[in-house]
Short mmCIF file of C-alpha atoms in Angstrom, two decimals:
data_model
loop_
_atom_site.label_atom_id
_atom_site.label_comp_id
_atom_site.label_asym_id
_atom_site.label_seq_id
_atom_site.Cartn_x
_atom_site.Cartn_y
_atom_site.Cartn_z
CA UNK O 10 21.70 20.61 -12.14
CA UNK O 11 21.11 24.32 -11.25
CA UNK O 12 17.81 25.78 -12.54
CA UNK O 13 17.41 29.62 -13.17
CA UNK O 14 14.17 31.67 -14.93
CA UNK O 15 13.60 35.26 -14.99
CA UNK O 16 11.17 36.48 -12.31
CA UNK O 17 9.73 39.03 -14.21
CA UNK O 18 9.21 40.35 -18.26
CA UNK O 19 12.23 40.79 -19.91
CA UNK O 20 12.69 43.99 -21.61
CA UNK O 21 11.82 44.82 -25.64
CA UNK O 22 13.98 43.08 -27.71
CA UNK O 23 15.09 40.29 -25.64
CA UNK O 24 16.57 37.19 -27.39
CA UNK O 25 17.66 34.91 -24.20
CA UNK O 26 19.68 34.50 -21.65
CA UNK O 27 23.35 32.85 -21.09
CA UNK O 28 24.67 31.09 -18.29
CA UNK O 29 28.54 31.31 -17.49
CA UNK O 30 30.08 29.18 -14.99
CA UNK O 31 33.73 28.88 -13.36
CA UNK O 32 35.21 26.07 -10.90
CA UNK O 33 36.83 29.61 -9.38
CA UNK O 34 35.25 33.16 -7.98
CA UNK O 35 37.58 34.65 -9.92
CA UNK O 36 37.60 32.98 -13.52
CA UNK O 37 37.59 32.41 -16.01
CA UNK O 38 33.78 32.00 -16.96
CA UNK O 39 32.62 29.56 -19.92
CA UNK O 40 29.61 29.67 -21.51
CA UNK O 41 27.50 26.56 -20.50
CA UNK O 42 24.23 27.41 -22.01
CA UNK O 43 21.83 29.58 -23.75
CA UNK O 44 18.28 30.26 -23.11
CA UNK O 45 15.95 30.97 -25.92
CA UNK O 46 13.10 33.44 -24.52
CA UNK O 47 9.37 31.75 -25.06
CA UNK O 48 6.85 30.81 -22.93
CA UNK O 49 8.12 27.19 -22.01
CA UNK O 50 12.01 27.86 -22.66
CA UNK O 51 12.47 30.57 -19.41
CA UNK O 52 14.23 26.80 -17.59
CA UNK O 53 17.07 25.33 -18.78
CA UNK O 54 19.96 22.57 -16.79
CA UNK O 55 23.42 22.16 -16.17
CA UNK O 56 24.68 19.11 -14.84
CA UNK O 57 26.78 19.45 -11.62
CA UNK O 58 29.25 17.13 -10.18
CA UNK O 59 28.52 15.77 -6.40
CA UNK O 60 30.61 17.64 -3.65
CA UNK O 61 32.13 20.55 -5.67
CA UNK O 62 31.98 24.59 -5.51
CA UNK O 63 30.94 26.02 -8.84
CA UNK O 64 30.45 30.12 -9.48
CA UNK O 65 27.58 31.32 -11.49
CA UNK O 66 26.85 34.71 -13.98
CA UNK O 67 23.96 35.15 -15.77
CA UNK O 68 23.47 37.69 -18.43
CA UNK O 69 20.44 38.60 -20.74
CA UNK O 70 20.92 39.59 -24.39
CA UNK O 71 18.88 40.71 -27.32
CA UNK O 72 18.74 43.48 -30.40
CA UNK O 73 20.48 45.80 -28.03
CA UNK O 74 23.39 43.90 -26.57
CA UNK O 75 23.94 41.74 -23.41
CA UNK O 76 23.64 42.51 -20.16
CA UNK O 77 25.21 41.04 -16.78
CA UNK O 78 22.00 40.34 -14.31
CA UNK O 79 24.44 38.93 -11.54
CA UNK O 80 26.34 41.67 -9.64
CA UNK O 81 28.78 39.50 -8.22
CA UNK O 82 29.29 35.44 -9.02
CA UNK O 83 26.75 33.27 -7.52
CA UNK O 84 28.15 30.64 -5.45
CA UNK O 85 26.82 26.84 -5.49
CA UNK O 86 27.81 23.70 -3.69
CA UNK O 87 26.92 20.41 -4.55
CA UNK O 88 26.17 18.22 -1.75
CA UNK O 89 26.91 14.62 -1.50
CA UNK O 90 25.78 12.30 -4.13
CA UNK O 91 22.59 10.31 -3.58
CA UNK O 92 23.18 6.38 -4.01
CA UNK O 93 20.95 4.09 -4.57
CA UNK O 94 21.67 0.90 -2.35
CA UNK O 95 18.50 -1.57 -3.51
CA UNK O 96 16.89 -3.16 -5.71
CA UNK O 97 20.08 -3.41 -7.71
CA UNK O 98 19.62 -1.93 -11.45
CA UNK O 99 17.61 -4.53 -13.42
CA UNK O 100 17.15 -6.62 -10.56
CA UNK O 101 14.25 -9.06 -10.70
CA UNK O 102 11.54 -9.06 -8.24
CA UNK O 103 9.56 -11.70 -7.20
CA UNK O 104 8.70 -10.96 -3.74
CA UNK O 105 5.36 -9.28 -2.63
CA UNK O 106 7.13 -6.17 -1.15
CA UNK O 107 10.32 -4.36 -2.53
CA UNK O 108 12.87 -2.53 -0.10
CA UNK O 109 13.90 0.73 -1.67
CA UNK O 110 17.08 1.94 0.30
CA UNK O 111 19.67 4.47 -0.58
CA UNK O 112 22.41 6.03 1.72
CA UNK O 113 21.58 8.71 4.09
CA UNK O 114 23.41 12.03 3.46
CA UNK O 115 21.42 14.10 6.11
CA UNK O 116 23.08 13.20 9.43
CA UNK O 117 23.92 16.77 9.81
CA UNK O 118 20.05 18.02 9.64
CA UNK O 119 17.94 17.59 12.79
CA UNK O 120 14.65 17.75 10.45
CA UNK O 121 13.95 19.80 7.90
CA UNK O 122 14.70 17.48 5.06
CA UNK O 123 12.93 14.91 2.92
CA UNK O 124 13.50 12.24 0.38
CA UNK O 125 10.71 11.66 -2.46
CA UNK O 126 10.65 8.18 -4.11
CA UNK O 127 9.28 8.29 -7.66
CA UNK O 128 8.36 4.82 -8.95
CA UNK O 129 7.42 4.95 -13.34
CA UNK O 130 6.07 2.36 -15.54
CA UNK O 131 7.99 1.53 -18.91
CA UNK O 132 6.44 4.42 -20.43
CA UNK O 133 8.09 6.60 -17.99
CA UNK O 134 4.68 7.81 -16.64
CA UNK O 135 4.82 8.24 -13.10
CA UNK O 136 2.58 5.42 -10.86
CA UNK O 137 3.58 6.29 -7.35
CA UNK O 138 5.29 8.73 -5.29
CA UNK O 139 6.14 8.78 -1.56
CA UNK O 140 7.93 11.21 1.13
CA UNK O 141 9.43 10.10 3.93
CA UNK O 142 12.54 11.10 6.17
CA UNK O 143 14.05 7.71 6.40
CA UNK O 144 16.60 6.20 3.72
CA UNK O 145 14.22 3.21 2.59
CA UNK O 146 10.61 2.53 2.03
CA UNK O 147 8.68 -0.86 1.43
CA UNK O 148 6.26 -1.02 -1.43
CA UNK O 149 4.00 -3.59 -2.21
CA UNK O 150 4.75 -5.04 -5.80
CA UNK O 151 1.20 -6.45 -5.52
CA UNK O 152 0.22 -2.92 -7.09
CA UNK O 153 2.39 -3.44 -10.50
CA UNK O 154 1.58 -5.72 -13.20
CA UNK O 155 3.58 -8.79 -14.04
CA UNK O 156 6.04 -8.70 -17.20
CA UNK O 157 6.97 -5.09 -16.87
CA UNK O 158 9.98 -2.87 -16.77
CA UNK O 159 9.76 0.32 -13.68
CA UNK O 160 12.33 2.59 -12.92
CA UNK O 161 12.48 4.56 -10.18
CA UNK O 162 14.62 7.23 -8.33
CA UNK O 163 14.92 9.26 -5.27
CA UNK O 164 14.79 13.25 -5.12
CA UNK O 165 16.18 14.93 -1.94
CA UNK O 166 15.80 18.49 -0.69
CA UNK O 167 17.46 19.92 2.97
CA UNK O 168 16.47 23.34 4.08
CA UNK O 169 19.12 25.35 6.66
CA UNK O 170 19.05 28.86 7.94
CA UNK O 171 22.21 30.24 8.14
CA UNK O 172 23.66 33.87 9.51
CA UNK O 173 26.09 35.56 7.24
CA UNK O 174 27.46 38.71 7.61
CA UNK O 175 24.68 40.08 10.07
CA UNK O 176 21.98 38.51 7.97
CA UNK O 177 19.96 35.22 7.73
CA UNK O 178 20.03 33.61 4.74
CA UNK O 179 18.08 30.39 3.72
CA UNK O 180 19.66 27.71 1.59
CA UNK O 181 18.45 24.43 0.03
CA UNK O 182 20.59 21.57 -0.74
CA UNK O 183 19.30 19.27 -3.22
CA UNK O 184 20.54 15.95 -4.84
CA UNK O 185 19.00 13.60 -7.11
CA UNK O 186 19.92 10.04 -7.61
CA UNK O 187 20.17 8.50 -10.97
CA UNK O 188 17.08 6.04 -12.23
CA UNK O 189 17.55 2.58 -11.68
CA UNK O 190 15.25 0.15 -13.48
CA UNK O 191 13.62 -2.95 -11.80
CA UNK O 192 11.45 -6.05 -13.56
CA UNK O 193 8.43 -7.71 -11.90
CA UNK O 194 9.07 -11.34 -13.98
CA UNK O 195 6.45 -13.91 -14.11
CA UNK O 196 6.85 -17.94 -13.82
CA UNK O 197 4.44 -19.98 -15.70
CA UNK O 198 1.46 -20.69 -12.85
CA UNK O 199 2.13 -17.95 -11.45
CA UNK O 200 -1.44 -15.99 -10.36
CA UNK O 201 -1.55 -12.82 -13.22
CA UNK O 202 -4.15 -11.34 -10.75
CA UNK O 203 -2.88 -9.86 -7.52
CA UNK O 204 -4.73 -10.07 -4.12
CA UNK O 205 -7.07 -12.30 -5.96
CA UNK O 206 -8.59 -13.98 -2.45
CA UNK O 207 -8.81 -10.26 -0.17
CA UNK O 208 -6.62 -11.51 2.20
CA UNK O 209 -5.17 -8.17 2.49
CA UNK O 210 -8.52 -7.42 3.48
CA UNK O 211 -7.93 -3.99 1.03
CA UNK O 212 -8.98 -3.46 -2.79
CA UNK O 213 -6.05 -2.48 -4.10
CA UNK O 214 -4.72 -3.03 -6.66
CA UNK O 215 -8.36 -3.54 -7.20
CA UNK O 216 -10.45 -0.20 -8.12
CA UNK O 217 -13.89 0.12 -7.63
CA UNK O 218 -16.57 1.60 -10.08
CA UNK O 219 -20.22 2.51 -10.34
CA UNK O 220 -22.52 3.41 -12.95
CA UNK O 221 -25.91 4.44 -11.52
CA UNK O 222 -27.93 4.20 -14.74
CA UNK O 223 -29.63 6.87 -13.46
CA UNK O 224 -30.88 10.03 -15.99
CA UNK O 225 -30.92 12.58 -13.23
CA UNK O 226 -29.68 12.34 -9.58
CA UNK O 227 -30.01 8.96 -7.90
CA UNK O 228 -32.86 8.95 -4.91
CA UNK O 229 -31.71 9.65 -2.05
CA UNK O 230 -32.15 5.87 -0.73
CA UNK O 231 -30.36 4.67 -3.32
CA UNK O 232 -27.48 2.44 -1.95
CA UNK O 233 -24.08 0.77 -3.58
CA UNK O 234 -21.27 -0.08 -1.83
CA UNK O 235 -17.58 -2.28 -3.56
CA UNK O 236 -15.81 -3.90 -0.23
CA UNK O 237 -13.15 -6.26 0.62
CA UNK O 238 -14.20 -8.09 4.05
CA UNK O 239 -13.94 -11.43 5.29
CA UNK O 240 -11.19 -11.95 2.64
CA UNK O 241 -13.80 -11.79 -0.48
CA UNK O 242 -15.37 -9.15 -2.79
CA UNK O 243 -18.82 -8.13 -2.36
CA UNK O 244 -20.73 -5.86 -3.90
CA UNK O 245 -24.52 -4.64 -3.90
CA UNK O 246 -26.91 -2.16 -5.28
CA UNK O 247 -30.24 -1.11 -3.49
CA UNK O 248 -33.36 0.72 -4.40
CA UNK O 249 -32.34 1.23 -7.87
CA UNK O 250 -36.01 1.65 -9.01
CA UNK O 251 -35.79 -0.15 -12.47
CA UNK O 252 -32.45 1.91 -13.35
CA UNK O 253 -30.13 -0.63 -14.55
CA UNK O 254 -26.63 0.13 -13.43
CA UNK O 255 -23.83 -1.53 -12.53
CA UNK O 256 -21.45 -1.93 -9.41
CA UNK O 257 -17.92 -3.96 -9.01
CA UNK O 258 -13.86 -3.65 -9.60
CA UNK O 259 -11.30 -3.75 -12.28
CA UNK O 260 -7.76 -4.53 -12.07
CA UNK O 261 -4.87 -3.49 -14.68
CA UNK O 262 -3.07 -6.46 -15.78
CA UNK O 263 -0.43 -4.21 -18.04
CA UNK O 264 -1.28 -5.26 -21.39
CA UNK O 265 0.11 -8.96 -20.52
CA UNK O 266 1.80 -10.77 -23.34
CA UNK O 267 0.46 -14.54 -24.16
CA UNK O 268 1.72 -15.01 -27.10
CA UNK O 269 2.29 -18.64 -28.04
CA UNK O 270 0.53 -19.68 -24.65
CA UNK O 271 -1.04 -23.28 -24.25
CA UNK O 272 -3.23 -22.61 -21.18
CA UNK O 273 -5.06 -19.45 -20.25
CA UNK O 274 -6.89 -20.80 -16.87
CA UNK O 275 -9.48 -18.89 -14.79
CA UNK O 276 -11.12 -19.85 -11.83
CA UNK O 277 -12.30 -18.35 -8.83
CA UNK O 278 -15.69 -18.98 -6.43
CA UNK O 279 -18.80 -16.96 -6.91
CA UNK O 280 -22.43 -16.48 -4.70
CA UNK O 281 -25.48 -14.61 -5.88
CA UNK O 282 -27.33 -13.31 -2.36
CA UNK O 283 -30.00 -11.18 -4.42
CA UNK O 284 -31.29 -10.48 -7.85
CA UNK O 285 -34.39 -8.99 -8.61
CA UNK O 286 -34.03 -8.75 -12.68
CA UNK O 287 -34.49 -12.19 -13.38
CA UNK O 288 -32.93 -12.41 -16.33
CA UNK O 289 -29.67 -11.83 -18.55
CA UNK O 290 -31.73 -9.23 -20.81
CA UNK O 291 -29.51 -6.21 -21.70
CA UNK O 292 -26.52 -8.10 -20.30
CA UNK O 293 -27.72 -7.71 -16.61
CA UNK O 294 -26.13 -10.71 -14.07
CA UNK O 295 -25.59 -9.77 -10.34
CA UNK O 296 -22.35 -11.48 -11.06
CA UNK O 297 -19.83 -11.57 -13.94
CA UNK O 298 -16.58 -11.68 -14.86
CA UNK O 299 -15.07 -9.88 -18.19
CA UNK O 300 -11.59 -10.46 -19.25
CA UNK O 301 -10.42 -7.99 -21.85
CA UNK O 302 -7.53 -8.77 -24.68
CA UNK O 303 -6.32 -6.59 -27.12
CA UNK O 304 -4.25 -6.84 -30.33
CA UNK O 305 -1.17 -4.81 -31.53
CA UNK O 306 -3.36 -1.94 -32.36
CA UNK O 307 -5.63 -1.76 -29.28
CA UNK O 308 -8.48 -3.34 -30.93
CA UNK O 309 -10.20 -5.22 -28.09
CA UNK O 310 -11.74 -9.28 -27.62
CA UNK O 311 -13.70 -9.79 -24.78
CA UNK O 312 -14.30 -12.98 -22.82
CA UNK O 313 -17.48 -12.67 -20.39
CA UNK O 314 -18.98 -15.50 -18.09
CA UNK O 315 -22.24 -14.27 -16.57
CA UNK O 316 -23.89 -15.98 -13.65
CA UNK O 317 -27.92 -16.00 -12.82
CA UNK O 318 -29.71 -17.69 -10.07
CA UNK O 319 -31.61 -21.03 -11.02
CA UNK O 320 -34.43 -20.40 -12.14
CA UNK O 321 -34.13 -17.26 -13.80
CA UNK O 322 -35.45 -16.85 -17.79
CA UNK O 323 -33.18 -18.26 -20.27
CA UNK O 324 -30.95 -16.77 -22.21
CA UNK O 325 -31.80 -13.37 -24.20
CA UNK O 326 -29.06 -11.43 -24.50
CA UNK O 327 -27.40 -11.34 -27.79
CA UNK O 328 -23.38 -9.80 -26.87
CA UNK O 329 -21.87 -7.16 -29.03
CA UNK O 330 -19.07 -8.07 -31.59
CA UNK O 331 -15.93 -9.75 -30.48
CA UNK O 332 -17.55 -10.98 -27.42
CA UNK O 333 -17.39 -15.01 -26.04
CA UNK O 334 -20.40 -14.72 -23.76
CA UNK O 335 -20.79 -17.47 -21.56
CA UNK O 336 -23.91 -18.01 -18.93
CA UNK O 337 -23.89 -20.01 -15.49
CA UNK O 338 -26.83 -20.78 -13.10
CA UNK O 339 -26.25 -21.21 -9.47
CA UNK O 340 -28.00 -21.78 -6.45
CA UNK O 341 -28.96 -18.72 -4.03
CA UNK O 342 -26.45 -18.10 -1.08
CA UNK O 343 -24.24 -20.87 -1.85
CA UNK O 344 -20.52 -20.56 -3.18
CA UNK O 345 -19.94 -21.78 -6.29
CA UNK O 346 -16.82 -22.30 -8.02
CA UNK O 347 -16.09 -22.06 -11.66
CA UNK O 348 -13.02 -22.82 -13.56
CA UNK O 349 -12.06 -23.19 -17.43
CA UNK O 350 -9.08 -22.78 -19.64
CA UNK O 351 -9.96 -20.58 -22.24
CA UNK O 352 -7.49 -22.22 -25.07
CA UNK O 353 -9.63 -25.67 -25.03
CA UNK O 354 -12.45 -23.71 -26.79
CA UNK O 355 -11.13 -23.47 -30.52
CA UNK O 356 -12.90 -20.19 -31.34
CA UNK O 357 -11.64 -18.49 -27.88
CA UNK O 358 -8.32 -19.97 -28.53
CA UNK O 359 -8.26 -18.36 -32.35
CA UNK O 360 -9.45 -15.02 -30.69
CA UNK O 361 -6.81 -15.23 -27.69
CA UNK O 362 -4.40 -15.89 -30.14
CA UNK O 363 -5.08 -12.99 -32.51
CA UNK O 364 -5.65 -10.65 -29.24
CA UNK O 365 -2.78 -11.86 -27.41
CA UNK O 366 -2.61 -8.75 -24.96
CA UNK O 367 -4.50 -8.89 -21.77
CA UNK O 368 -5.34 -5.61 -20.64
CA UNK O 369 -7.95 -5.80 -17.64
CA UNK O 370 -10.10 -8.00 -15.86
CA UNK O 371 -13.38 -6.79 -14.27
CA UNK O 372 -15.80 -8.48 -11.61
CA UNK O 373 -19.18 -6.89 -11.23
CA UNK O 374 -22.78 -7.18 -10.87
CA UNK O 375 -25.16 -5.20 -13.22
CA UNK O 376 -29.06 -4.74 -13.51
CA UNK O 377 -31.73 -3.57 -10.82
CA UNK O 378 -30.87 -4.18 -7.06
CA UNK O 379 -28.29 -7.35 -6.31
CA UNK O 380 -25.93 -8.39 -3.98
CA UNK O 381 -23.13 -10.81 -4.67
CA UNK O 382 -19.80 -11.86 -3.81
CA UNK O 383 -16.33 -13.36 -5.36
CA UNK O 384 -12.91 -14.95 -3.95
CA UNK O 385 -10.20 -17.05 -4.66
CA UNK O 386 -9.71 -15.24 -7.83
CA UNK O 387 -6.57 -17.13 -9.81
CA UNK O 388 -5.75 -16.22 -13.94
CA UNK O 389 -3.04 -18.02 -14.89
CA UNK O 390 -0.93 -18.20 -18.11
CA UNK O 391 1.22 -21.54 -19.52
CA UNK O 392 3.45 -21.67 -22.46
#
């Protein structure tokens, strides 16, 4: 494509611009596009064929007639097409990484060029960009929810300084690939949660969050942390001085469709190291999991399992409407295993069938001071 715009305000009475194109310098020239003058209409595009020479003339028109802005035709030479290699269009990616590759078209350029690879979700919203001089890039599909289609393309630009008629001229060479689509399929029994054992030593695709609970700025010695260390997720909160807050992680599961599922199976290991608030009043738990389901109208149903230390006060918390709430008491500093098929309980099963899209999963602590760990998180679906 070629793009153009006006660098200054047009004269009074201007209606727009006209772009004329020819494959010969002497013409004939054909009108290829008209851009009306407006706050968002100064930029228009014209499709070009790779490895070809074009000549353009640009004019401005209005109530007073039409005036050409180009003293002589502008010559444009299009570079080689940017051809994508892998993955193939509509390829299904089941590995944990994706090898994106394309043809290298800048053999004659030593350094002043780049490739920009962009990945989009099924709504064509940008979710990842990476700039490189290589003709390939490895991307961890762990960051992409299952059961979705994704798109990618590559934009490239090379800059060149040349001497022409005794003048130094800067040239930009630009090529853009076609858009390609790939899919991340889900096989029954796969772990819907990515990086559930934290073996990568990093949080992604989990994101941490903290809600301090202080009405003003936190005290200077207030501490909190969320980390993936020693192949486990660890969080703590210290010096809260009775201000209730939350610390933990969440992962986007992409509104995964469970329609017709016979099993929604959750399991993980959990450990509580410290708990200051010894009840679940206000919904406080040093460790808890929330699975957020939605229907087609984005109404939510939440499945919650909260953990307290043995000896804590009995249940006092009344959950909000449209919440399934379970409490478990466990021993301090001891790993405890939790597992449950949400579809075994008739009431929960009915809710999951009504709210059949899994939007998000959260693991976190809440209350005053607390410390906890989780590991080996698995969420599997079967039909």
